[in-house]
Coordinates of C-alpha atoms in Angstrom, one line a residue:
Chain O
X1 CA 18.0 -23.5 -1.8
X2 CA 19.3 -20.0 -0.8
X3 CA 19.3 -19.6 3.2
X4 CA 16.9 -17.1 4.4
X5 CA 13.7 -17.7 6.8
X6 CA 11.2 -19.1 6.4
X7 CA 9.2 -19.4 9.5
X8 CA 6.7 -17.0 9.5
X9 CA 6.3 -16.6 13.0
X10 CA 9.1 -16.3 13.2
X11 CA 9.5 -13.6 11.1
X12 CA 6.8 -11.5 12.9
X13 CA 8.5 -11.6 15.7
X14 CA 12.3 -10.4 14.5
X15 CA 10.4 -8.2 12.2
X16 CA 8.8 -6.6 15.6
X17 CA 12.0 -6.7 17.5
X18 CA 13.7 -4.9 15.4
X19 CA 11.1 -2.0 14.9
X20 CA 11.0 -1.5 18.7
X21 CA 15.0 -1.5 19.5
X22 CA 15.0 1.1 16.8
X23 CA 12.0 3.1 16.8
X24 CA 11.8 5.2 19.7
X25 CA 8.2 4.8 20.8
X26 CA 8.2 6.3 24.0
X27 CA 6.9 8.9 23.0
X28 CA 3.2 7.4 22.1
X29 CA 0.9 6.7 24.4
X30 CA 0.9 2.3 25.4
X31 CA -2.2 2.1 23.0
X32 CA -1.0 4.0 20.4
X33 CA 2.8 2.0 20.5
X34 CA 1.2 -1.3 19.5
X35 CA -0.4 0.9 16.6
X36 CA 3.3 2.7 15.4
X37 CA 4.9 -1.2 15.6
X38 CA 2.6 -1.9 12.6
X39 CA 2.7 1.0 11.0
X40 CA 6.2 1.5 10.9
X41 CA 6.5 -2.2 10.2
X42 CA 3.7 -1.8 6.6
X43 CA 6.8 0.5 5.7
X44 CA 9.6 -0.3 6.8
X45 CA 10.9 3.4 8.1
X46 CA 11.5 3.9 11.5
X47 CA 11.3 7.4 11.5
X48 CA 7.6 7.1 10.8
X49 CA 7.0 7.8 13.8
X50 CA 8.3 11.1 14.6
X51 CA 5.3 11.6 12.1
X52 CA 2.8 10.0 14.0
X53 CA 0.0 12.3 15.6
X54 CA -2.8 11.7 17.8
X55 CA -5.9 13.1 20.0
X56 CA -6.0 10.5 23.5
X57 CA -8.6 8.6 23.1
X58 CA -8.7 7.6 19.1
X59 CA -7.0 4.1 19.6
X60 CA -9.4 3.2 22.9
X61 CA -12.3 4.3 20.7
X62 CA -11.9 3.2 17.4
X63 CA -11.3 -0.4 18.8
X64 CA -14.6 0.0 21.2
X65 CA -16.3 1.5 18.4
X66 CA -14.9 -1.8 16.2
X67 CA -15.8 -4.9 19.2
X68 CA -20.1 -2.9 18.9
X69 CA -19.8 -3.8 15.1
X70 CA -19.3 -0.8 13.8
X71 CA -18.6 -0.3 9.7
X72 CA -14.6 0.8 8.6
X73 CA -14.8 3.0 6.0
X74 CA -12.0 3.6 2.9
X75 CA -11.7 5.8 0.8
X76 CA -9.7 3.0 -1.2
X77 CA -9.9 -0.5 -2.0
X78 CA -6.6 -1.0 -1.6
X79 CA -7.1 0.1 2.5
X80 CA -9.9 -2.4 2.2
X81 CA -8.1 -5.5 0.6
X82 CA -5.1 -5.3 3.1
X83 CA -7.5 -5.4 6.0
X84 CA -7.3 -8.3 8.0
X85 CA -10.9 -10.2 7.6
X86 CA -9.5 -12.2 10.8
X87 CA -8.9 -9.4 13.2
X88 CA -11.8 -7.8 13.3
X89 CA -13.9 -8.9 16.5
X90 CA -17.9 -8.8 14.9
X91 CA -17.1 -9.6 11.8
X92 CA -17.4 -5.5 10.9
X93 CA -18.3 -4.3 7.8
X94 CA -15.3 -2.9 5.4
X95 CA -17.0 -0.1 2.9
X96 CA -15.6 0.9 0.2
X97 CA -17.6 3.3 -2.3
X98 CA -14.9 4.3 -4.8
X99 CA -15.7 2.1 -7.8
X100 CA -19.8 2.1 -6.9
X101 CA -21.2 3.0 -10.3
X102 CA -22.9 6.7 -9.0
X103 CA -19.9 7.9 -8.2
X104 CA -18.1 9.3 -11.1
X105 CA -22.0 11.1 -11.7
X106 CA -22.0 12.4 -7.8
X107 CA -18.4 13.8 -8.8
X108 CA -19.8 16.0 -11.7
X109 CA -22.5 16.9 -9.9
X110 CA -20.5 18.0 -7.2
X111 CA -17.0 18.9 -8.7
X112 CA -15.0 16.8 -7.2
X113 CA -12.9 14.0 -7.1
X114 CA -14.5 10.5 -7.2
X115 CA -12.8 9.9 -4.5
X116 CA -14.3 12.4 -2.7
X117 CA -17.6 12.1 -3.8
X118 CA -17.5 8.6 -2.9
X119 CA -18.0 9.8 1.0
X120 CA -21.9 10.8 -0.3
X121 CA -22.5 7.4 -0.1
X122 CA -20.9 6.7 3.6
X123 CA -23.5 9.4 4.8
X124 CA -26.2 6.3 6.5
X125 CA -23.5 4.7 8.2
X126 CA -20.8 7.4 9.5
X127 CA -22.1 8.3 12.5
X128 CA -19.8 5.9 14.7
X129 CA -17.9 4.5 12.2
X130 CA -14.3 3.8 12.0
X131 CA -12.7 6.0 8.9
X132 CA -9.9 4.6 7.3
X133 CA -8.6 7.0 4.9
X134 CA -5.4 5.7 3.3
X135 CA -5.2 7.0 -0.1
X136 CA -6.8 11.2 -1.1
X137 CA -6.5 14.1 0.6
X138 CA -9.3 15.0 -0.9
X139 CA -11.5 12.4 1.0
X140 CA -10.5 13.8 3.9
X141 CA -11.2 17.6 3.6
X142 CA -14.3 16.1 2.2
X143 CA -14.9 14.0 5.5
X144 CA -14.1 17.4 7.4
X145 CA -16.4 19.3 5.2
X146 CA -19.6 16.8 5.7
X147 CA -19.1 16.0 9.6
X148 CA -18.9 20.3 10.0
X149 CA -22.1 20.1 7.7
X150 CA -24.0 17.6 10.3
X151 CA -23.7 13.9 8.7
X152 CA -22.8 11.9 11.9
X153 CA -19.5 12.1 13.8
X154 CA -17.1 8.8 13.1
X155 CA -15.7 7.2 16.6
X156 CA -12.4 7.5 15.1
X157 CA -10.6 9.0 11.8
X158 CA -7.4 7.4 10.9
X159 CA -6.6 10.3 8.1
X160 CA -3.2 8.6 6.2
X161 CA -3.4 10.2 2.4
X162 CA -0.3 10.3 0.7
X163 CA 0.9 12.5 -1.7
X164 CA 2.3 15.9 -3.2
X165 CA -0.7 18.1 -3.4
X166 CA -2.9 17.9 -0.3
X167 CA -2.1 15.5 1.9
X168 CA -0.2 17.3 4.5
X169 CA -2.2 20.0 4.1
X170 CA -5.7 17.2 4.8
X171 CA -4.2 15.7 7.4
X172 CA -3.2 19.0 9.4
X173 CA -6.9 19.8 9.2
X174 CA -7.9 16.6 11.1
X175 CA -5.4 17.3 13.3
X176 CA -6.4 20.9 13.9
X177 CA -10.5 19.7 13.9
X178 CA -12.8 21.8 16.5
X179 CA -15.4 19.0 15.1
X180 CA -14.7 16.7 18.5
X181 CA -12.5 14.1 16.2
X182 CA -10.0 11.8 17.4
X183 CA -7.8 11.6 14.8
X184 CA -4.7 9.3 13.7
X185 CA -2.5 10.8 11.4
X186 CA 1.1 11.0 9.8
X187 CA 2.4 14.2 9.2
X188 CA 3.4 15.0 5.6
X189 CA 3.3 13.3 2.6
X190 CA 4.3 10.2 3.8
X191 CA 1.2 7.8 4.5
X192 CA -0.9 5.0 1.8
X193 CA -3.5 2.4 1.7
X194 CA -0.5 0.1 3.8
X195 CA 0.8 1.7 6.9
X196 CA -3.4 3.2 7.2
X197 CA -4.7 -1.2 7.3
X198 CA -1.5 -1.7 9.4
X199 CA -3.3 0.5 11.6
X200 CA -6.7 -0.2 11.3
X201 CA -5.3 -4.2 11.7
X202 CA -3.6 -3.1 15.0
X203 CA -6.9 -1.6 16.8
X204 CA -9.1 -4.5 15.3
X205 CA -6.5 -7.0 17.5
X206 CA -4.0 -6.5 20.3
X207 CA -2.1 -10.2 18.9
X208 CA 0.7 -9.9 17.1
Chain J
X1 CA -15.8 24.8 2.2
X2 CA -12.1 23.8 3.1
X3 CA -10.0 25.6 0.5
X4 CA -7.9 22.4 -1.5
X5 CA -8.0 21.1 -5.4
X6 CA -10.8 19.6 -6.9
X7 CA -9.6 18.9 -10.1
X8 CA -8.3 15.1 -9.5
X9 CA -7.0 15.8 -13.5
X10 CA -5.1 19.2 -12.1
X11 CA -4.0 17.4 -9.0
X12 CA -2.6 14.6 -10.6
X13 CA -0.7 17.2 -13.2
X14 CA 0.9 19.2 -9.8
X15 CA 1.4 15.6 -8.2
X16 CA 3.6 14.6 -11.0
X17 CA 5.2 18.2 -11.8
X18 CA 6.2 18.5 -7.9
X19 CA 7.8 15.1 -8.4
X20 CA 9.8 16.3 -11.1
X21 CA 11.1 19.2 -10.0
X22 CA 12.3 17.7 -6.7
X23 CA 13.5 14.6 -7.6
X24 CA 16.7 13.5 -9.6
X25 CA 15.6 10.8 -12.8
X26 CA 18.6 12.1 -13.9
X27 CA 20.2 8.7 -13.8
X28 CA 17.1 6.6 -15.3
X29 CA 16.5 5.9 -18.6
X30 CA 13.8 7.9 -20.5
X31 CA 11.3 4.8 -19.9
X32 CA 11.8 3.6 -16.4
X33 CA 11.7 7.1 -15.1
X34 CA 8.4 7.3 -16.1
X35 CA 7.7 4.6 -14.3
X36 CA 9.5 6.0 -11.0
X37 CA 7.6 9.7 -11.0
X38 CA 4.7 7.0 -10.3
X39 CA 6.1 5.0 -7.6
X40 CA 7.2 8.1 -6.0
X41 CA 4.0 9.7 -6.4
X42 CA 3.0 6.2 -4.7
X43 CA 4.7 6.8 -1.4
X44 CA 5.5 10.5 -1.1
X45 CA 8.7 9.8 -0.7
X46 CA 11.4 11.6 -3.7
X47 CA 14.2 10.2 -2.2
X48 CA 12.7 6.2 -3.2
X49 CA 14.5 6.9 -7.1
X50 CA 18.4 6.7 -5.3
X51 CA 17.5 3.3 -3.9
X52 CA 16.0 2.1 -7.8
X53 CA 17.8 -0.3 -9.4
X54 CA 17.1 -2.0 -12.5
X55 CA 18.5 -4.4 -15.1
X56 CA 18.0 -2.4 -19.1
X57 CA 14.7 -4.1 -20.5
X58 CA 12.8 -4.6 -17.2
X59 CA 10.8 -1.7 -18.3
X60 CA 10.1 -2.4 -22.3
X61 CA 9.8 -6.3 -21.8
X62 CA 7.7 -5.7 -19.7
X63 CA 5.1 -4.0 -21.3
X64 CA 5.5 -6.0 -24.2
X65 CA 4.7 -9.1 -22.2
X66 CA 1.2 -7.1 -21.2
X67 CA 0.5 -5.8 -24.5
X68 CA 1.0 -9.8 -25.8
X69 CA -1.7 -10.7 -22.8
X70 CA 0.7 -11.6 -20.3
X71 CA -1.3 -12.2 -16.7
X72 CA 0.6 -10.1 -13.8
X73 CA 0.8 -12.2 -10.9
X74 CA 0.7 -10.6 -7.0
X75 CA 2.0 -12.5 -4.0
X76 CA -0.6 -9.7 -2.2
X77 CA -4.2 -9.0 -2.5
X78 CA -3.1 -5.1 -2.6
X79 CA -1.2 -5.8 -5.4
X80 CA -3.4 -7.0 -6.8
X81 CA -5.8 -4.8 -5.4
X82 CA -4.0 -1.5 -6.4
X83 CA -3.5 -2.6 -10.3
X84 CA -6.1 -0.3 -12.3
X85 CA -7.8 -3.0 -14.6
X86 CA -7.9 0.6 -17.4
X87 CA -5.0 0.5 -18.4
X88 CA -4.2 -3.5 -19.0
X89 CA -3.8 -2.9 -22.8
X90 CA -4.8 -6.9 -23.5
X91 CA -7.0 -7.4 -20.3
X92 CA -4.7 -9.1 -18.3
X93 CA -5.5 -11.0 -15.8
X94 CA -4.4 -10.1 -12.3
X95 CA -3.3 -13.2 -9.9
X96 CA -3.3 -13.4 -6.3
X97 CA -3.1 -17.2 -5.2
X98 CA -2.5 -16.4 -1.7
X99 CA -6.1 -17.1 -0.3
X100 CA -6.6 -20.4 -2.0
X101 CA -7.5 -22.8 0.2
X102 CA -5.1 -25.3 -0.7
X103 CA -2.1 -22.7 0.3
X104 CA -2.2 -23.9 4.3
X105 CA -1.3 -26.7 3.1
X106 CA 0.8 -26.7 0.8
X107 CA 3.0 -24.3 3.3
X108 CA 3.4 -26.5 6.1
X109 CA 4.3 -29.4 3.8
X110 CA 7.0 -27.2 2.3
X111 CA 8.4 -25.7 5.7
X112 CA 7.2 -21.9 3.8
X113 CA 4.9 -19.1 4.5
X114 CA 2.2 -19.1 2.8
X115 CA 3.2 -16.3 0.9
X116 CA 6.2 -18.7 -0.6
X117 CA 3.5 -21.6 -0.6
X118 CA 1.3 -19.8 -3.0
X119 CA 3.6 -19.2 -6.0
X120 CA 3.6 -23.2 -6.5
X121 CA 0.0 -22.4 -7.9
X122 CA 1.5 -20.3 -10.2
X123 CA 3.6 -22.6 -12.8
X124 CA 1.5 -23.2 -14.7
X125 CA 1.5 -19.1 -15.8
X126 CA 4.8 -18.5 -14.8
X127 CA 6.8 -18.9 -18.2
X128 CA 6.9 -15.4 -20.0
X129 CA 4.8 -13.1 -16.9
X130 CA 5.0 -10.2 -15.4
X131 CA 5.4 -11.2 -11.4
X132 CA 4.6 -7.9 -8.7
X133 CA 6.1 -9.5 -5.7
X134 CA 5.1 -6.4 -3.1
X135 CA 5.0 -7.4 0.3
X136 CA 6.8 -11.0 1.0
X137 CA 10.4 -11.3 0.9
X138 CA 9.8 -15.0 1.3
X139 CA 8.0 -15.0 -2.0
X140 CA 10.8 -13.0 -4.1
X141 CA 13.1 -15.4 -2.6
X142 CA 10.5 -18.6 -3.1
X143 CA 10.6 -17.1 -7.1
X144 CA 14.2 -16.8 -7.6
X145 CA 14.2 -20.9 -6.6
X146 CA 11.5 -21.8 -8.9
X147 CA 13.2 -20.1 -11.7
X148 CA 16.6 -21.6 -10.5
X149 CA 14.3 -25.1 -10.5
X150 CA 13.5 -24.8 -14.5
X151 CA 9.9 -23.8 -13.3
X152 CA 9.7 -21.4 -16.4
X153 CA 11.1 -17.9 -16.6
X154 CA 9.1 -14.5 -15.7
X155 CA 9.0 -11.9 -18.3
X156 CA 10.2 -9.0 -16.2
X157 CA 10.2 -9.3 -11.8
X158 CA 8.8 -6.3 -9.8
X159 CA 10.6 -7.2 -6.6
X160 CA 9.5 -4.5 -3.9
X161 CA 8.5 -6.1 -0.9
X162 CA 8.7 -4.2 2.6
X163 CA 10.0 -5.0 6.0
X164 CA 12.6 -5.9 8.7
X165 CA 13.9 -9.4 7.9
X166 CA 14.8 -10.4 4.6
X167 CA 13.4 -7.6 2.4
X168 CA 16.8 -6.0 1.5
X169 CA 18.1 -9.4 1.2
X170 CA 16.0 -10.4 -1.2
X171 CA 15.8 -7.3 -3.6
X172 CA 19.5 -8.0 -3.5
X173 CA 19.4 -11.9 -4.2
X174 CA 17.1 -10.7 -7.4
X175 CA 19.3 -7.3 -8.4
X176 CA 22.4 -10.3 -8.5
X177 CA 20.9 -12.9 -10.4
X178 CA 22.7 -15.2 -13.1
X179 CA 19.3 -16.0 -14.3
X180 CA 18.7 -13.3 -17.0
X181 CA 15.8 -11.8 -15.3
X182 CA 14.7 -9.3 -16.2
X183 CA 14.6 -6.6 -12.5
X184 CA 13.4 -3.8 -10.9
X185 CA 13.5 -3.2 -7.1
X186 CA 13.9 -0.8 -4.5
X187 CA 17.1 -1.2 -2.6
X188 CA 16.8 -1.3 1.6
X189 CA 13.5 -2.1 3.4
X190 CA 11.4 0.0 2.1
X191 CA 8.6 -1.1 -0.7
X192 CA 5.5 -2.4 -0.3
X193 CA 1.4 -2.8 -2.1
X194 CA 1.3 0.8 -3.5
X195 CA 4.9 1.4 -5.1
X196 CA 4.4 -2.0 -6.7
X197 CA 1.4 -1.3 -7.7
X198 CA 2.3 2.7 -9.6
X199 CA 5.2 0.7 -11.0
X200 CA 2.4 -1.9 -13.1
X201 CA 0.2 0.1 -14.0
X202 CA 2.6 2.7 -15.0
X203 CA 3.8 0.1 -17.1
X204 CA 1.1 -0.6 -18.3
X205 CA 0.0 2.4 -20.2
X206 CA 1.9 5.4 -20.5
X207 CA -0.7 7.9 -20.2
X208 CA -0.1 9.9 -17.3

């Protein structure tokens, strides 16, 4: 037998203690600090905290929306897969429309990526929703266009796409939005489905 | 309209070109280099390459196993969710047993995490499989124990769990294995389901 910790609760406790000891969480509001700990936990990098940017009410508004039953709209199946259903306060719908059979046609028609075109199928749920974009910069850009066009305003937008083309720019555009959107981003290239799902899980329940 | 690239193929092309321009791929064998590009793409960090460690035949053996129909055994639903089914050469089964109703009981009985206990349900598929561990260090430790106990030998092990407690150590144990396991790891705390699924997707198909 190899010597390692087998107690899941103890692993969580030590993990979160290590993150709190090594991260500079002092610049974050208290409610976001707890969210940041889970985001760091999902990626193994304490320096992620320095790249987090936010609007003042993002955690409170997202949490209130979830408690009121708002859906969670995800750009990628991995984000939806990472949302821990038992943490959700109102058995909230977790929606990812990317694999809908209408999406390839919409993408061709709109001249955009499937990830962006999939947002067309969010229109009847967008207003008041919690949006979790953890993969595609084009989805985040498209969300900003749709909100600007009057498609409805989400309660909060977690905009944490990852990558080299458009990721940093789309997150900057969200952080600069003049649409009144509450937002949480990770500046730069880093992000992804695990960090995004971790943020949702932390917002959904204050339980560690 | 915001100005951004909407052509998915062009986004991939520019992303991979950026990664190749900024990464030091020279230390990697050719087949692994293509895998590393996708791993970097999944996390947005070109310096990930420096932490990749491998055994010489891991890509070739994993690829051959997949072509022969081997299952992909995943420790987490997010890893399984990230495997692009249309890239798989033999409609390979993608297996994650973590949510099997027997797992909580097995975990209590074995005194370990659910992630580790879920591997008990891999026993009839383990020999010759491609294992993709992208979340739980305890799953990777348990895999090494099971192989040492004679449960069968996977064709290749992608051991890329993430985190603060046991992640670095479990990956080191895999890299140090004297069981004849072909392996691919990311040393240290970094890793996760997206990087792991990206590695599987690159191994499954050489198409960019």
